[in-house]
Short mmCIF file of C-alpha atoms in Angstrom, two decimals:
data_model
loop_
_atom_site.label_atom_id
_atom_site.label_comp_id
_atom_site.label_asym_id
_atom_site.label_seq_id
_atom_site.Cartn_x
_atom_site.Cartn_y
_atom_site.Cartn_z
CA UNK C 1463 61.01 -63.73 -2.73
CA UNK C 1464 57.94 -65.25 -4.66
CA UNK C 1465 56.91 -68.80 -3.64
CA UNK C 1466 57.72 -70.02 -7.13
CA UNK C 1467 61.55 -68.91 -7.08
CA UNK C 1468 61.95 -70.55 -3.63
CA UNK C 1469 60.36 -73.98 -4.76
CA UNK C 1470 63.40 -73.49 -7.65
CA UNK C 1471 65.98 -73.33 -5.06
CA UNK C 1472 64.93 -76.86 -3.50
CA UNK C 1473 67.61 -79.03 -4.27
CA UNK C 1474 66.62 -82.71 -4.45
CA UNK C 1475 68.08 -86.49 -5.23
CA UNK C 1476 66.00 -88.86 -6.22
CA UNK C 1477 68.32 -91.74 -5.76
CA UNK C 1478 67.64 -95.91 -6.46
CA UNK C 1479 69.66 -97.96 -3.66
CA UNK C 1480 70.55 -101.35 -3.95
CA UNK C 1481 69.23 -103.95 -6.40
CA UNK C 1482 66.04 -102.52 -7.07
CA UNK C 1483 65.37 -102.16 -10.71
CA UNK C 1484 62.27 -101.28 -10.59
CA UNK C 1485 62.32 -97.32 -11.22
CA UNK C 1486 59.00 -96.38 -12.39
CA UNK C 1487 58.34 -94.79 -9.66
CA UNK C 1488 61.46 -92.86 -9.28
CA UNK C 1489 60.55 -91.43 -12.58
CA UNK C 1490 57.03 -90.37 -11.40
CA UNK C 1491 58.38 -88.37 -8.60
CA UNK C 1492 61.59 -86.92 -10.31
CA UNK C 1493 58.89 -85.79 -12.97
CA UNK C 1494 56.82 -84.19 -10.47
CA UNK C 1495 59.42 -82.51 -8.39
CA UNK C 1496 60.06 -81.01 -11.54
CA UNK C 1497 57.23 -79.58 -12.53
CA UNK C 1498 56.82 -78.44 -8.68
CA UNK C 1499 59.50 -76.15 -9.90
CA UNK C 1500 62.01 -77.97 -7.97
CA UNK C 1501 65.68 -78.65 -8.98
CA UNK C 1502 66.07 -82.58 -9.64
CA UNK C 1503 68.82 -84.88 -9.96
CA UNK C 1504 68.35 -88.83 -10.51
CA UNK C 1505 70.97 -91.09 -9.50
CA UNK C 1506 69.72 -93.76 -11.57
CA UNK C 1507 69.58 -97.77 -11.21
CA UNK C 1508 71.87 -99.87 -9.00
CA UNK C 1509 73.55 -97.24 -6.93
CA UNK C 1510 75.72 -98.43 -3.55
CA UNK C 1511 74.80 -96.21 -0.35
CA UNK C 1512 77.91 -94.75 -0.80
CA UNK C 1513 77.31 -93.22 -4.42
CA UNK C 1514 73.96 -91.87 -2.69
CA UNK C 1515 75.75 -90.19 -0.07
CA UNK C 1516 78.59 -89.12 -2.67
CA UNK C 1517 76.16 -87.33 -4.96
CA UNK C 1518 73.75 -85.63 -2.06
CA UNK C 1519 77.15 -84.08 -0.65
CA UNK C 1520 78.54 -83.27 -3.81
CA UNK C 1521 75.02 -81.96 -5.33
CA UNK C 1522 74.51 -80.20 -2.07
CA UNK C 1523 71.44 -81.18 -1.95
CA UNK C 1524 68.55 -80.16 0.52
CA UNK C 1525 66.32 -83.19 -0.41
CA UNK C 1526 66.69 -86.91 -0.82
CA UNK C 1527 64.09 -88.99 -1.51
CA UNK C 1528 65.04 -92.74 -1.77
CA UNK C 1529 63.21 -94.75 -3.66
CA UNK C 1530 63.31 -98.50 -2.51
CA UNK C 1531 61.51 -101.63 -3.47
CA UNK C 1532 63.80 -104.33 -2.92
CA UNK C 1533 63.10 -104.91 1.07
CA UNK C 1534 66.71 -104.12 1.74
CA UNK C 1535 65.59 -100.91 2.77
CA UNK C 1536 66.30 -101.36 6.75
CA UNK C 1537 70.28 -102.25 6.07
CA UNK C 1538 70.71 -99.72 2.73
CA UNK C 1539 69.11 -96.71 4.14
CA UNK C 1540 71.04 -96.39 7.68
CA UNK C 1541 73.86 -96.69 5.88
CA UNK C 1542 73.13 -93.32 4.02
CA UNK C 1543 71.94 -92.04 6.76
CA UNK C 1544 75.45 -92.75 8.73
CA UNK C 1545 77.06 -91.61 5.28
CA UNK C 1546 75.04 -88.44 5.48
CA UNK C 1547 76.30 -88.05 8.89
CA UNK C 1548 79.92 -88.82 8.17
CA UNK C 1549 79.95 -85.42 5.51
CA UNK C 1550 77.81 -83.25 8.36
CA UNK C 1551 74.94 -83.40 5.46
CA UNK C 1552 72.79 -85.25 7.75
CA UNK C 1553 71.28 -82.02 9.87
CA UNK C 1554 70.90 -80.27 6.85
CA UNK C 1555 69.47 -82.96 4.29
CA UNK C 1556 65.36 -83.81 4.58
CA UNK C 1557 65.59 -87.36 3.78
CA UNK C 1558 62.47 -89.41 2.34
CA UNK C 1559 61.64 -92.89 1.67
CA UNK C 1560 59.06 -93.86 -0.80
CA UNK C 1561 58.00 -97.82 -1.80
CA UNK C 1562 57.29 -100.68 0.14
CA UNK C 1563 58.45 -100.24 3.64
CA UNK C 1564 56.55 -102.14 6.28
CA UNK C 1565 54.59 -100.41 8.88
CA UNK C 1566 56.97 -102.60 11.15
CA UNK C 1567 59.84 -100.97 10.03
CA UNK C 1568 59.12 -97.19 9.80
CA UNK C 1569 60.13 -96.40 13.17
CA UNK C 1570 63.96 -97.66 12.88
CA UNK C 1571 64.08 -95.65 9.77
CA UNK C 1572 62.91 -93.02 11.52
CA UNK C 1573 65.19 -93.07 14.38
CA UNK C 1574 67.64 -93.36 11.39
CA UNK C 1575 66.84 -89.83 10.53
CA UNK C 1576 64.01 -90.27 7.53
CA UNK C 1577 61.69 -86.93 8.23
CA UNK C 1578 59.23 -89.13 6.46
CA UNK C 1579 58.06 -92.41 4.65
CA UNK C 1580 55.71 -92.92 1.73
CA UNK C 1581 54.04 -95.88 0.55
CA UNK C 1582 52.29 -96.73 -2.61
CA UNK C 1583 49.46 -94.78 -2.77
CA UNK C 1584 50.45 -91.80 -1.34
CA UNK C 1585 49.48 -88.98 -3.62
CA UNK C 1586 52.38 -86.49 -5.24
CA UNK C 1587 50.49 -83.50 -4.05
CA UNK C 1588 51.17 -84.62 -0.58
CA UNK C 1589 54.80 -85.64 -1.03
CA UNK C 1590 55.53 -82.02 -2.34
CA UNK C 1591 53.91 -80.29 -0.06
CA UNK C 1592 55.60 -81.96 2.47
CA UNK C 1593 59.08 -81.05 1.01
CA UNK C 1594 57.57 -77.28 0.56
CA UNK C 1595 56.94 -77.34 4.09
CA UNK C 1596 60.12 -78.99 5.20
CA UNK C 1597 63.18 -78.37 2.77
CA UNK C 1598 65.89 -76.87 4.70
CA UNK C 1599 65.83 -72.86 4.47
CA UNK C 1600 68.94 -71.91 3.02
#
């Protein structure tokens, strides 16, 4: 199998949680997933934990990258991440958080079960690679 058909068969949300309504960045990333040659599905503005973890397990999805600005990120997030866990998705999803997420509160997220966090800045060459080298094999 080439490299380009399996980046096609990556699966990924890119989901808003919360109150945030700030999605430019969301856009970027869904954009550039895209053109990665990855499949892409964006939840769009406003969406409860519960709609996140809804359309990952429905979607089957083998990435989701949440996208959170508002600060609520350390009560919205573990709530996915128990959601995830609820539906047995949780083993089997590579979860990502991009925005503003305090250095001070990357490692509860982490225990949470997000593979990895990006801030602003990070580049979108290193956020795909790091789904190219870590999307579950299916």
């Amino acid at each position: 199998m080439s490299s380009e058909q399996e980046a096609e068969s990556i699966r990924c949300l890119v989901a808003k949680v919360g109150l945030d309504g700030h999605d430019r960045g969301a856009h970027v990333i869904a954009r550039a997933f895209r053109d990665a040659g990855f499949e892409v599905i964006y939840s769009g503005l406003h969406k409860a934990p519960e709609e996140i973890v809804q359309a990952a397990v429905q979607e089957d999805v083998d990435v989701l990258g949440i996208s959170i600005l508002s600060g609520a990120h350390d009560t919205l997030v573990p709530k996915i991440m128990d959601g995830l866990e609820e539906y047995g998705a949780k083993e089997d999803t590579l979860v990502l958080a991009g925005g503003v997420i305090p250095e001070e509160d990357r490692p509860g997220l982490e225990e949470a079960g997000v593979s990895a966090i990006f801030g602003p800045g990070t580049s979108i060459e290193e956020t795909i690679e790091f789904v190219r080298e870590n999307a579950p094999q299916r």
